[in-house]
Coordinates of C-alpha atoms in Angstrom, one line a residue:
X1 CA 0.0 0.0 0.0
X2 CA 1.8 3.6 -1.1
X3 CA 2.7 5.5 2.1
X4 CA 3.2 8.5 -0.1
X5 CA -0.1 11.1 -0.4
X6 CA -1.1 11.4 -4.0
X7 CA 1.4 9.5 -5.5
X8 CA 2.1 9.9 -9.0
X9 CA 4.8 8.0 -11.1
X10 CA 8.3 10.0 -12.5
X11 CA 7.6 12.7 -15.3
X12 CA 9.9 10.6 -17.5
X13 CA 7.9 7.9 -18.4
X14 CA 7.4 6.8 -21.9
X15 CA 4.5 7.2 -23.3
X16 CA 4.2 3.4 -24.3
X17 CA 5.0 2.5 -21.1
X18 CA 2.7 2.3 -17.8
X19 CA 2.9 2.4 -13.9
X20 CA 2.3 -1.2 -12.4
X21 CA 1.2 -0.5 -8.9
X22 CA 1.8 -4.3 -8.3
X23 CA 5.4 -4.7 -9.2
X24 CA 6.2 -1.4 -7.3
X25 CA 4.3 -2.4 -4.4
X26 CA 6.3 -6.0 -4.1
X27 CA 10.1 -4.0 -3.9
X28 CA 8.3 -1.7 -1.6
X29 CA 7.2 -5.0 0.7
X30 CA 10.3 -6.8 0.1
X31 CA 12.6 -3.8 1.5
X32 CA 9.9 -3.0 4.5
X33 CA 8.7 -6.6 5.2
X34 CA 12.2 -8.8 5.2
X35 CA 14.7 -5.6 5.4
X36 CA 16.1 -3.8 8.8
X37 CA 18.6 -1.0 9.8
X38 CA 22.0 -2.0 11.1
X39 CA 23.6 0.6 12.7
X40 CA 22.8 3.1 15.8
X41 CA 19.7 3.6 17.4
X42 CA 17.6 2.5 14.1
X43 CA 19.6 -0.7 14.6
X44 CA 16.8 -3.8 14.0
X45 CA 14.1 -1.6 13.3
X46 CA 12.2 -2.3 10.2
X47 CA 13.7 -0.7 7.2
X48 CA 10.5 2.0 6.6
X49 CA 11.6 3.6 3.5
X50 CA 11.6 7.5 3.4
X51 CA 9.0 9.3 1.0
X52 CA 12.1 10.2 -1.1
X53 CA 13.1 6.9 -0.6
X54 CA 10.1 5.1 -1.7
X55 CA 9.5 7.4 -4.6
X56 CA 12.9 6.2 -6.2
X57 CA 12.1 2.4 -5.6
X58 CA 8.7 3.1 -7.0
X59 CA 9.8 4.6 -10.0
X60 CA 12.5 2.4 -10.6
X61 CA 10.7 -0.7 -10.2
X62 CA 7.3 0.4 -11.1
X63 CA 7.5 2.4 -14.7
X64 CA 7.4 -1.0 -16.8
X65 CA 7.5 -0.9 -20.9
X66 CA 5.1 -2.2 -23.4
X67 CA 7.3 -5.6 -23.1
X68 CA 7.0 -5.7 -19.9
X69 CA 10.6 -4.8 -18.4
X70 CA 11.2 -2.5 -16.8
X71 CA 12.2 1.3 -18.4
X72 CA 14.8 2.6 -16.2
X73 CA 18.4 1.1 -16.7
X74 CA 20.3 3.9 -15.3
X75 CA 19.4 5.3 -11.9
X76 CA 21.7 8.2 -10.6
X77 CA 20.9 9.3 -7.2
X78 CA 23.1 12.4 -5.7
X79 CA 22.2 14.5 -2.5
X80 CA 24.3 15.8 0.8
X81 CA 25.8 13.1 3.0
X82 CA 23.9 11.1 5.7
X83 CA 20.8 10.7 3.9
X84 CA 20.5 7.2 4.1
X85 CA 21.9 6.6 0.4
X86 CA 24.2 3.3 1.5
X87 CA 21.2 2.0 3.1
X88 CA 18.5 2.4 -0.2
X89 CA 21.6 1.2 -2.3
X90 CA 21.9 -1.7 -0.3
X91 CA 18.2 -2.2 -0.5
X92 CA 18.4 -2.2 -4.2
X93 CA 21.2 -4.5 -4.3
X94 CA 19.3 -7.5 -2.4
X95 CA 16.3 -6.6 -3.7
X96 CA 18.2 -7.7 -7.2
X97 CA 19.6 -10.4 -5.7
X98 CA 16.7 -12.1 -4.1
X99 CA 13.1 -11.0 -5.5
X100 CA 14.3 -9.9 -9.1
X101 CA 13.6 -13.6 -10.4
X102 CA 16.7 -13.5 -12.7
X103 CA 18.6 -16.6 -13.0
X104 CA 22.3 -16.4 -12.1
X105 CA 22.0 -12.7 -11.3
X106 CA 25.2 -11.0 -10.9
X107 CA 25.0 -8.1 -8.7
X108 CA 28.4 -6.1 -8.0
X109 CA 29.4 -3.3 -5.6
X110 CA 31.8 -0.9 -7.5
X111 CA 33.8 2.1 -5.8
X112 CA 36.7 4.4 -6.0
X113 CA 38.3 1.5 -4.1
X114 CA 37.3 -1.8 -2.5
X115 CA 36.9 -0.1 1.1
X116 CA 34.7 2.3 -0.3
X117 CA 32.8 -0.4 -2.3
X118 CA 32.6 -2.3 0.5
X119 CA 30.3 0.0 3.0
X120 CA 27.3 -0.5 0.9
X121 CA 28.2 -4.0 1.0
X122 CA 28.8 -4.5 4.8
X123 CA 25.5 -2.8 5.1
X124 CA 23.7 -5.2 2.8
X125 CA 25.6 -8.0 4.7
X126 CA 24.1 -6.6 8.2
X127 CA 20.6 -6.8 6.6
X128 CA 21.1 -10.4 5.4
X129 CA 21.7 -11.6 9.3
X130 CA 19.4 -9.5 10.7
X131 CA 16.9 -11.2 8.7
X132 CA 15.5 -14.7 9.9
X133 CA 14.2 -15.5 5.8
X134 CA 17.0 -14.5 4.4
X135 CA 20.1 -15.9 6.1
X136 CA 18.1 -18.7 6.0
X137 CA 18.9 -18.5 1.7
X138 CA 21.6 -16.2 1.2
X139 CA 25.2 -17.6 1.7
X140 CA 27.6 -14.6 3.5
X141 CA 31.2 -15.0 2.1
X142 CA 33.0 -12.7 4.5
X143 CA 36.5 -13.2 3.1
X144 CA 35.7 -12.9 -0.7
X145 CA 32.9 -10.3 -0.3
X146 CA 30.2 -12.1 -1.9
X147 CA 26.8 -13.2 -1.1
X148 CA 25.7 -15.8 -2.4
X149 CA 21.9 -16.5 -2.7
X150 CA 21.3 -20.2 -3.3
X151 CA 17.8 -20.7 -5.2
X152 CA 18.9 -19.0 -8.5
X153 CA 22.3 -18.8 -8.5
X154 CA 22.5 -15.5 -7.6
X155 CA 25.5 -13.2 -5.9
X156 CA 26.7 -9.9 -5.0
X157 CA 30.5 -9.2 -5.3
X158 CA 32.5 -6.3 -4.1
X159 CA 34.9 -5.5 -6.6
X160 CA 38.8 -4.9 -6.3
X161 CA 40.2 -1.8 -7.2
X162 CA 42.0 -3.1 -10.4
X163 CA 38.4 -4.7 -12.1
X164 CA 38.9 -2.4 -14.8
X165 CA 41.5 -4.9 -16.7
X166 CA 38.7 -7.5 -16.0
X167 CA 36.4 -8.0 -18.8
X168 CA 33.4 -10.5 -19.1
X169 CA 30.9 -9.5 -17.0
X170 CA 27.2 -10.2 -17.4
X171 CA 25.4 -7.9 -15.0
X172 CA 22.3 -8.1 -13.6
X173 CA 22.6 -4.9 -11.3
X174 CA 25.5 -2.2 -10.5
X175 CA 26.0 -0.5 -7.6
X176 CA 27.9 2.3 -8.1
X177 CA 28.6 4.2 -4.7
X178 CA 30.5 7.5 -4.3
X179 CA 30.4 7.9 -8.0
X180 CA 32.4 11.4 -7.6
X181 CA 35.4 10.4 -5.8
X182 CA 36.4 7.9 -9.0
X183 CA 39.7 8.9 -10.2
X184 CA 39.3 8.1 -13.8
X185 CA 36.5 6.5 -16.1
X186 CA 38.4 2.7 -16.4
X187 CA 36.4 1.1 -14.3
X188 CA 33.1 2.9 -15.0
X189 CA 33.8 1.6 -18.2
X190 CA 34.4 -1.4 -18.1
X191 CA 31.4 -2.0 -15.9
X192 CA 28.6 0.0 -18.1
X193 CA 29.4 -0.1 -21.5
X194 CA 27.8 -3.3 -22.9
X195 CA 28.3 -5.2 -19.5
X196 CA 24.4 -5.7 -18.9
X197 CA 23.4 -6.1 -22.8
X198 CA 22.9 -9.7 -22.2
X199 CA 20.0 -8.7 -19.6
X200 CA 16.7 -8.3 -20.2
X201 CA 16.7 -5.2 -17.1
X202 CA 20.0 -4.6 -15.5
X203 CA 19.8 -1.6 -13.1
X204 CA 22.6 0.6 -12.9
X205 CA 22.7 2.3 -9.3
X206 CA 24.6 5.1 -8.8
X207 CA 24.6 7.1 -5.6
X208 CA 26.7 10.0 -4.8
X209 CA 27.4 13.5 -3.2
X210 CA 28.7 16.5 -5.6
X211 CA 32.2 16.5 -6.3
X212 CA 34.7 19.1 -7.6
X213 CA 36.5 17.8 -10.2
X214 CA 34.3 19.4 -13.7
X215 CA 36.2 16.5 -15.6
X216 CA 35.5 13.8 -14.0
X217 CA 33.1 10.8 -15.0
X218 CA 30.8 11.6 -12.3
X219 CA 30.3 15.5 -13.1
X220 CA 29.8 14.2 -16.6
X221 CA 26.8 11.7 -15.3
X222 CA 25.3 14.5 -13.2
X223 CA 25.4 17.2 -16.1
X224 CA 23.4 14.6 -17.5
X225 CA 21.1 13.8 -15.3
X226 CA 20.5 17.8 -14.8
X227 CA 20.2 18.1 -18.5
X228 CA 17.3 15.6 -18.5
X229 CA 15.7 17.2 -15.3
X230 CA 15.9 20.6 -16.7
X231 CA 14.1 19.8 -20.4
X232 CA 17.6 19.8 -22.3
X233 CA 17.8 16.4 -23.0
X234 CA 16.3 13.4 -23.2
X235 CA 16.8 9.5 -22.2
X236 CA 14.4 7.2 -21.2
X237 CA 16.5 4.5 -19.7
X238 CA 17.8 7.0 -17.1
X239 CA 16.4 8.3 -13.8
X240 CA 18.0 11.4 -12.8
X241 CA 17.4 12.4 -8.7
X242 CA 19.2 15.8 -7.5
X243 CA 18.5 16.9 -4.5
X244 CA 21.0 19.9 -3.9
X245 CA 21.0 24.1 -3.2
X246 CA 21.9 26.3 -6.4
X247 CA 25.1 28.0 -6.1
X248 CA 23.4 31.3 -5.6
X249 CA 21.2 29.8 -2.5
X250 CA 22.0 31.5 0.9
X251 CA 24.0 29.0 2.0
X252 CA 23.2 29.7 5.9
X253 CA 19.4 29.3 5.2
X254 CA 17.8 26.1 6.7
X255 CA 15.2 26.3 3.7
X256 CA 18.2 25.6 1.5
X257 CA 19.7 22.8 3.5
X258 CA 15.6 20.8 2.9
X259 CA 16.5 20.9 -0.6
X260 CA 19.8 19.3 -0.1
X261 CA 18.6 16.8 2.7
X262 CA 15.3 15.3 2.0
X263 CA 16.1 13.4 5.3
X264 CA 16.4 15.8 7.3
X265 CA 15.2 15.9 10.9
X266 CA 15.1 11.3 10.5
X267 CA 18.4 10.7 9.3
X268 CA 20.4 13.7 10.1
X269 CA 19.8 16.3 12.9
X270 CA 18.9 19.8 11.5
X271 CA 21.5 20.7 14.8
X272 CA 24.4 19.2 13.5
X273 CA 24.1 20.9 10.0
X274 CA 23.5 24.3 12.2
X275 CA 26.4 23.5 13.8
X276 CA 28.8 22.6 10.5
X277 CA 27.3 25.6 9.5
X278 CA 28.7 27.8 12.5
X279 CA 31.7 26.2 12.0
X280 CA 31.7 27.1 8.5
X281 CA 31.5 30.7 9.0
X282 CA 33.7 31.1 11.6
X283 CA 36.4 29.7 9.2
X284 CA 36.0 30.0 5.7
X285 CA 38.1 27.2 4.8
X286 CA 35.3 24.9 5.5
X287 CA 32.6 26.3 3.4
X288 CA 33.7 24.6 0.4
X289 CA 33.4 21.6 2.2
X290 CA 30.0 22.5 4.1
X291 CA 28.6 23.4 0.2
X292 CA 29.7 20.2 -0.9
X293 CA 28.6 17.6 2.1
X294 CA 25.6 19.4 3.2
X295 CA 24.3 21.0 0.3
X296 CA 25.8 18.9 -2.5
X297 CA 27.3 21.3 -4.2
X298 CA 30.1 21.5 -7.3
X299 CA 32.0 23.6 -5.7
X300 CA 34.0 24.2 -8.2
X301 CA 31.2 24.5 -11.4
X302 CA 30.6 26.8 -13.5
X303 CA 27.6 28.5 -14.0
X304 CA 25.4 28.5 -16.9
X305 CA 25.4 32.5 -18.1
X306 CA 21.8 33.0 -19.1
X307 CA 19.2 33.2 -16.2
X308 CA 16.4 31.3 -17.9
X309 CA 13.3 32.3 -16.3
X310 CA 14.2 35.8 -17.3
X311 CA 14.9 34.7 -21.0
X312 CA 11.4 33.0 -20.7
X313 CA 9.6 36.3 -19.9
X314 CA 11.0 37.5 -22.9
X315 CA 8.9 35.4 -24.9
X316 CA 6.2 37.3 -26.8
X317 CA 4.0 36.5 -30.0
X318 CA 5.8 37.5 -33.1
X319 CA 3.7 38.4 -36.4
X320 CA 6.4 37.2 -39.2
X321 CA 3.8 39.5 -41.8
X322 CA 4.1 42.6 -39.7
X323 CA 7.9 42.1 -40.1
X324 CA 7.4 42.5 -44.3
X325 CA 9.7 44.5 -45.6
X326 CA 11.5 45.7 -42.3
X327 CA 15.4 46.5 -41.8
X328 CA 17.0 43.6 -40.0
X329 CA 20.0 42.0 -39.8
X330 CA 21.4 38.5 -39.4
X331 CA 24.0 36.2 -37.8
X332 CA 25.2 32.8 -39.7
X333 CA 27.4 30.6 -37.5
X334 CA 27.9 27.3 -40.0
X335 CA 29.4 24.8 -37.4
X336 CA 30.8 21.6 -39.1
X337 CA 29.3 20.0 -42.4
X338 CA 27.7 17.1 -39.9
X339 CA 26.7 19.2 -37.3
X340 CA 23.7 22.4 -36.8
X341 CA 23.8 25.2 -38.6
X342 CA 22.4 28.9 -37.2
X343 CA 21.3 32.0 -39.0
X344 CA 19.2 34.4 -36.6
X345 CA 17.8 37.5 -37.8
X346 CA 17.0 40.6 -35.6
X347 CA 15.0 43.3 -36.4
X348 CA 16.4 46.5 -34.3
X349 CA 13.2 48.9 -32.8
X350 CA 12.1 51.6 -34.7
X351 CA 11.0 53.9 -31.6
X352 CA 11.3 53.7 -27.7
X353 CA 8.3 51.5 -27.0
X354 CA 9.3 48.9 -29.6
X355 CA 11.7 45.7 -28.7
X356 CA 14.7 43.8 -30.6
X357 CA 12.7 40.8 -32.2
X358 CA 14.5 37.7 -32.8
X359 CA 13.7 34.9 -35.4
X360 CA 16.1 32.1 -35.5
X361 CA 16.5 29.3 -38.0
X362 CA 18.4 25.8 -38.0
X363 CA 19.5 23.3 -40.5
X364 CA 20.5 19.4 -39.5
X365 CA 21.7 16.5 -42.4
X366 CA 18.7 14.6 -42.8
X367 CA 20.9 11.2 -42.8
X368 CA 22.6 12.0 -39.5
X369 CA 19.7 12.9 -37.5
X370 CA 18.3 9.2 -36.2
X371 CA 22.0 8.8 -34.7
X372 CA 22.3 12.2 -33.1
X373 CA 18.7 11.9 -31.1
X374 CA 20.4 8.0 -29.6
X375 CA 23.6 9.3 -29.1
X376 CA 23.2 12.8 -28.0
X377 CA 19.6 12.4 -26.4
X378 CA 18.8 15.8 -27.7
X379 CA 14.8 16.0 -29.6
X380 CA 16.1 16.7 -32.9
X381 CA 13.4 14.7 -34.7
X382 CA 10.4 16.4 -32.7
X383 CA 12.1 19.9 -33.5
X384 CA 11.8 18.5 -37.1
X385 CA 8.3 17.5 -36.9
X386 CA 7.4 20.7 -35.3
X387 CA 9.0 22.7 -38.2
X388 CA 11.4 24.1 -35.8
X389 CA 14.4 22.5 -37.7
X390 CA 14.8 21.7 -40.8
X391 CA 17.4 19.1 -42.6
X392 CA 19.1 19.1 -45.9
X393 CA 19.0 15.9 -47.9
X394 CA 22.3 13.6 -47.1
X395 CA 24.6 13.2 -43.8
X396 CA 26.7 16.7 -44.3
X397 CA 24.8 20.1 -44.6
X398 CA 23.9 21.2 -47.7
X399 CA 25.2 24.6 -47.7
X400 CA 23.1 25.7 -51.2
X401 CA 20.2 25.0 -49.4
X402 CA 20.9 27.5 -46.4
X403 CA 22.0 30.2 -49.3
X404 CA 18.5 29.8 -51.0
X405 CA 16.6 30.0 -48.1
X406 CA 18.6 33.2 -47.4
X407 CA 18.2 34.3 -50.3
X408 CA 14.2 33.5 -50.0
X409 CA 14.5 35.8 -46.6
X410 CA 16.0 38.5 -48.3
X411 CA 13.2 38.8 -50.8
X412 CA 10.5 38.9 -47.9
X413 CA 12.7 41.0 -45.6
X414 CA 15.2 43.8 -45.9
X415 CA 18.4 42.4 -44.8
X416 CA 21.0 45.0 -44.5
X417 CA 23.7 42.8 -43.4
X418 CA 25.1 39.0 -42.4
X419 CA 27.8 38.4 -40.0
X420 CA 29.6 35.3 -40.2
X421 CA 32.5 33.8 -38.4
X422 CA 35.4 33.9 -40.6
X423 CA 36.9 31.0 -39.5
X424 CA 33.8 29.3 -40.6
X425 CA 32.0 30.5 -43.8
X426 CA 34.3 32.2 -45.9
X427 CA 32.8 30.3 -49.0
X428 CA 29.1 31.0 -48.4
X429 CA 29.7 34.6 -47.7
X430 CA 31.5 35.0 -50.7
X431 CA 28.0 33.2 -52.4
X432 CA 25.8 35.2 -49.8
X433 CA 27.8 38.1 -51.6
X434 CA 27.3 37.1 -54.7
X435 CA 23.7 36.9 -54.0
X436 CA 23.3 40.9 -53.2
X437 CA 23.8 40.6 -49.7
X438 CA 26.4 43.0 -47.5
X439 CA 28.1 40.4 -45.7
X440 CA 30.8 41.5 -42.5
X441 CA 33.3 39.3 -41.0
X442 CA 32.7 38.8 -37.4
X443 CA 35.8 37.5 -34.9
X444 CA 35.0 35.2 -32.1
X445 CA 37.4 36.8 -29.2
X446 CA 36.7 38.8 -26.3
X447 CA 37.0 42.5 -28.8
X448 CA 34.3 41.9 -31.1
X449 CA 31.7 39.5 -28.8
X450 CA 32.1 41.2 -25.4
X451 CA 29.9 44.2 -26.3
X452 CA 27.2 42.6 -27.9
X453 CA 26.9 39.5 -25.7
X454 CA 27.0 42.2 -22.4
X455 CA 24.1 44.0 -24.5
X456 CA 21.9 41.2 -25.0
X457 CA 22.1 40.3 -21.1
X458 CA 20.9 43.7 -20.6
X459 CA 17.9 43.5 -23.4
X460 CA 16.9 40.3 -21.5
X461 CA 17.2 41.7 -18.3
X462 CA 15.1 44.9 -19.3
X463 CA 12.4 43.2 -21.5
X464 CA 13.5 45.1 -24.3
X465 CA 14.1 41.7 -26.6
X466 CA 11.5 39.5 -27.8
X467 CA 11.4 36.3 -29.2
X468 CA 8.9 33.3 -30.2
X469 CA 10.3 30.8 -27.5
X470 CA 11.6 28.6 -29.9
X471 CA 12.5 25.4 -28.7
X472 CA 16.0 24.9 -30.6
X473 CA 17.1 28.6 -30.0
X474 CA 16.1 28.2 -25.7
X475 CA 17.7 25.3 -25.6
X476 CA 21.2 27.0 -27.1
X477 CA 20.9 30.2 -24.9
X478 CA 20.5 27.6 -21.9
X479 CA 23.5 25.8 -22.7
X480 CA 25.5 28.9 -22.8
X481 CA 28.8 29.1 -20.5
X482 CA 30.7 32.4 -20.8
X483 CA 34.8 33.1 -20.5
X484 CA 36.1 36.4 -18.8
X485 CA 39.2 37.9 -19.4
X486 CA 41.2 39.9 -16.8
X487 CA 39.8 43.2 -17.9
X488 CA 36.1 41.8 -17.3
X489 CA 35.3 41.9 -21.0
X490 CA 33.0 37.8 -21.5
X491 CA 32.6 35.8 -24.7
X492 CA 30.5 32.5 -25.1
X493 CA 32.8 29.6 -24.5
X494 CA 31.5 26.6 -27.1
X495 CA 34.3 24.2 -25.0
X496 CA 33.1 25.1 -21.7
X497 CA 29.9 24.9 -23.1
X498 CA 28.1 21.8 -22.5
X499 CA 26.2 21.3 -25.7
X500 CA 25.5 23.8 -28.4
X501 CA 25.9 27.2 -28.7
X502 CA 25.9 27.9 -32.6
X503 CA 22.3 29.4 -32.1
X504 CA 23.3 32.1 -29.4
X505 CA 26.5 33.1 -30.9
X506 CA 24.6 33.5 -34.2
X507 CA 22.3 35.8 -32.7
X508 CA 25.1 37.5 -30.4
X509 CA 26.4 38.5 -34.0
X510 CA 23.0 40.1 -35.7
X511 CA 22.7 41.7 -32.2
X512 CA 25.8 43.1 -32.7
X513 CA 25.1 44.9 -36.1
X514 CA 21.2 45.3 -35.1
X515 CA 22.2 48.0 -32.6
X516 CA 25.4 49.4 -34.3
X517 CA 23.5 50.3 -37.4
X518 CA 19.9 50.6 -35.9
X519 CA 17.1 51.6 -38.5
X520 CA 17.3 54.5 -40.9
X521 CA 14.6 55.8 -39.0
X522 CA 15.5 55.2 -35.2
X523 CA 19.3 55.4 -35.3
X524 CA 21.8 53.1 -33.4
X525 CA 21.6 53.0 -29.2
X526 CA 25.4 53.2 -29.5
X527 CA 25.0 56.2 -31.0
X528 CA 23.6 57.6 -27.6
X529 CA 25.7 55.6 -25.5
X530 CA 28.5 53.8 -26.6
X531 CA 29.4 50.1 -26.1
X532 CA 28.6 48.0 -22.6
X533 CA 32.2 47.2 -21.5
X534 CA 32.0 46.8 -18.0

């Protein structure tokens, strides 16, 4: 029976696929009926999972596909310390090993190093004795680190540190603890790529607090997982479950430290945090480390540049037939011949009470874009079926394509100029030339983007930009990360930059000219001003 009020399955559910109450409730009843704590003074107490807690095992084990297995193959779990995440991987782990029905089931605990993997384990272990049904059928192997259970076959192995040069493994389930403290991607390798193909519904189990290394395999799994929670990407195999402050929370605020400890006040005392967080401010040495524990943290990340509830207010209906005939001016970032291609157009205001209006456009290889939705879990092909991207016949861009569709633009608008990076379209500018159009190089360093990328945080700030909140574009300007130089002037950084870019910088470009050359009835706002170089 579900403890939790008005319980509703995970947001990331396929639509083929459906919530069965019955298998969630039977890894709910195995973990509460046959499971209990081990350690202080919850020590043989029935293991009562946690809303939080329940919610994950529910989801996991409850969103099934039309075949009937289960959806979820990846499961990445991350919040502050002491929240009880040893004990619901452990649960997972015997839950696997016992009640999965899967014959010869291999289950193995995997960790920075076999100490580390081991705590999950020694927890699972505790379980196993403290419960009279299943030490009666699983087999403890203290020395080895295995238990064994005896009706299918079954185990659950701590690995060794050096597993990585070990291939062959057919897993069942992976649990994956401390994810962030792994010093290199070896083992998580060797343990995920393929490893489970031969299983109908292997469960991958990861469970961690932040880190602070931005290159390692663990960051990389969590800018997943807050790409999937946040709209940017998609992937229906994995379960993403943050639970951690932003880094512009007031650290010191108990309201943030719920967000990071959904235990809080069961698991952890809300007086020891107060406490770590005296400490914290009395020496500021340890407020890294209080970000990191307590409010899982990257202390360390980056932040993404553009605040996207305020490019959302931005949004505003835009009549394409009222734009007829009007001055604007574009920016054409190419990419590579495989990958998306950007031209944006921005029509500049023609008075005071009128805004910068943005209409983007973006090209794809038709042949390419099946293989870029599986392997970059980004929506191209509902962008396509939307009409918000269009492809070019073959698997590289066909650049004639983009020039005629310019070309088409420019008979239905009046384009007084295109940027382009240099480095990028020197041919089609040259053709875009050749076509009528004024066309204007464009650098990529901190001189010529500064100004215009400071400018368009301030029209987005102010209201005074609008644009049709397309998809493709919003998703760009959210994947934006920005580079400062020593003198405070900022560019977009596309290798910082999570995913791409080519959209923003495109429109960073017609920004650029859109206010330099203004309208030949309003004028340029630099004209009044000057450039934003603070």
């Amino acid at each position: 029976m579900c403890k939790l009020k008005d319980y509703k399955p995970t947001r990331f559910m396929l639509p083929t696929s459906h919530y069965d109450k019955e298998k969630a409730d039977k890894a709910v009843n195995f973990i509460e009926h046959y499971l209990k704590h081990t350690k202080g003074e919850w020590d043989k107490k029935p293991f009562i999972l946690i809303d939080w807690q329940e919610r994950i095992i529910r989801d996991i084990f409850g969103v099934i596909k039309e075949n009937g297995y289960r959806q979820f193959n990846i499961a990445f779990i991350e919040c502050a310390k002491k929240q009880g995440k040893s004990e619901l991987a452990a649960a997972v782990a015997l839950y696997l090993l016992c009640a999965d029905r899967e014959a010869g089931a291999e289950i193995y605990g995997c960790a920075s190093d076999r100490q580390q993997a081991s705590i999950v384990f020694d927890v699972a272990k505790e379980m196993v004795r403290k419960s009279p049904e299943l030490s009666r059928k699983i087999k403890i192997q203290e020395a080895s680190k295995r238990l064994r259970y005896k009706s299918t076959n079954s185990f659950y192995q701590v690995l060794s540190a050096e597993a990585y040069s070990k291939h062959g493994f057919n897993i069942h389930g992976l649990i994956f603890d401390e994810l962030h403290s792994m010093p290199d991607r070896k083992l998580f390798d060797v343990m995920t790529k393929g490893s489970g193909d031969a299983r109908k519904q292997p469960l991958f189990f990861f469970i961690t607090t932040a880190g602070n290394d931005l290159n390692s395999i663990c960051y990389e799994v969590h800018q997943k997982a807050k790409d999937i929670l946040e709209g940017r990407k998609i992937d229906h195999t994995f379960y993403p479950v943050i639970y951690g402050a932003e880094m512009d929370d007031d650290w010191t605020s108990e309201e943030v430290w719920k967000k990071a400890n959904p235990s809080l006040n069961i698991t952890v005392d809300i007086e020891k945090v107060r406490v770590a967080c005296e400490s914290a401010k009395q020496n500021p040495a340890e407020e890294n480390a209080f970000r990191q524990l307590r409010l899982n943290q990257w202390v360390k990340q980056s932040i993404r540049w553009m605040p996207m509830d305020k490019w959302d207010d931005c949004k505003d209906e835009i009549n394409e037939d009222e734009l007829v005939g009007r001055i604007c001016y574009g920016g054409l970032d190419l990419s590579s011949t495989t990958d998306i291609s950007a031209f944006v157009l921005v029509f500049p205001p023609r008075n005071e009470d009128e805004k910068y209006i943005v209409m983007p456009y973006f090209w794809i290889p038709e042949d390419n874009i099946d293989l870029r939705v599986r392997r970059d879990h980004v929506p191209y092909d509902v962008w396509k079926a939307n009409g918000k991207l269009q492809t070019t016949e073959g698997n590289v861009i066909h650049y004639g394509f983009i020039e005629k569709f310019i070309e088409e633009l420019g008979e239905k608008y009046n384009i007084k100029g295109i940027c382009f990076d240099r480095w990028g379209a020197v041919q089609m500018s040259q053709n875009l030339e050749g076509l009528g159009f004024e066309v204007i190089a464009f650098g990529q360093g901190y001189k010529d983007m500064s100004p215009a990328t400071k400018e368009l945080m301030k029209l987005v700030l102010e209201k005074k930009i609008a644009h049709s909140g397309h998809p493709v574009l919003r998703w760009m300007m959210d994947n934006i990360f920005v580079r400062t130089d020593p003198a405070g002037n900022i560019k977009p950084d596309k290798a910082k930059s999570t995913e791409k870019i080519d959209g923003a910088v495109a429109l960073i470009m017609a920004l650029d000219r859109a206010i330099r050359m203004g309208n030949e009835e309003g004028g340029s706002v630099y004209d009044n001003r000057g450039l934003l170089v603070f």
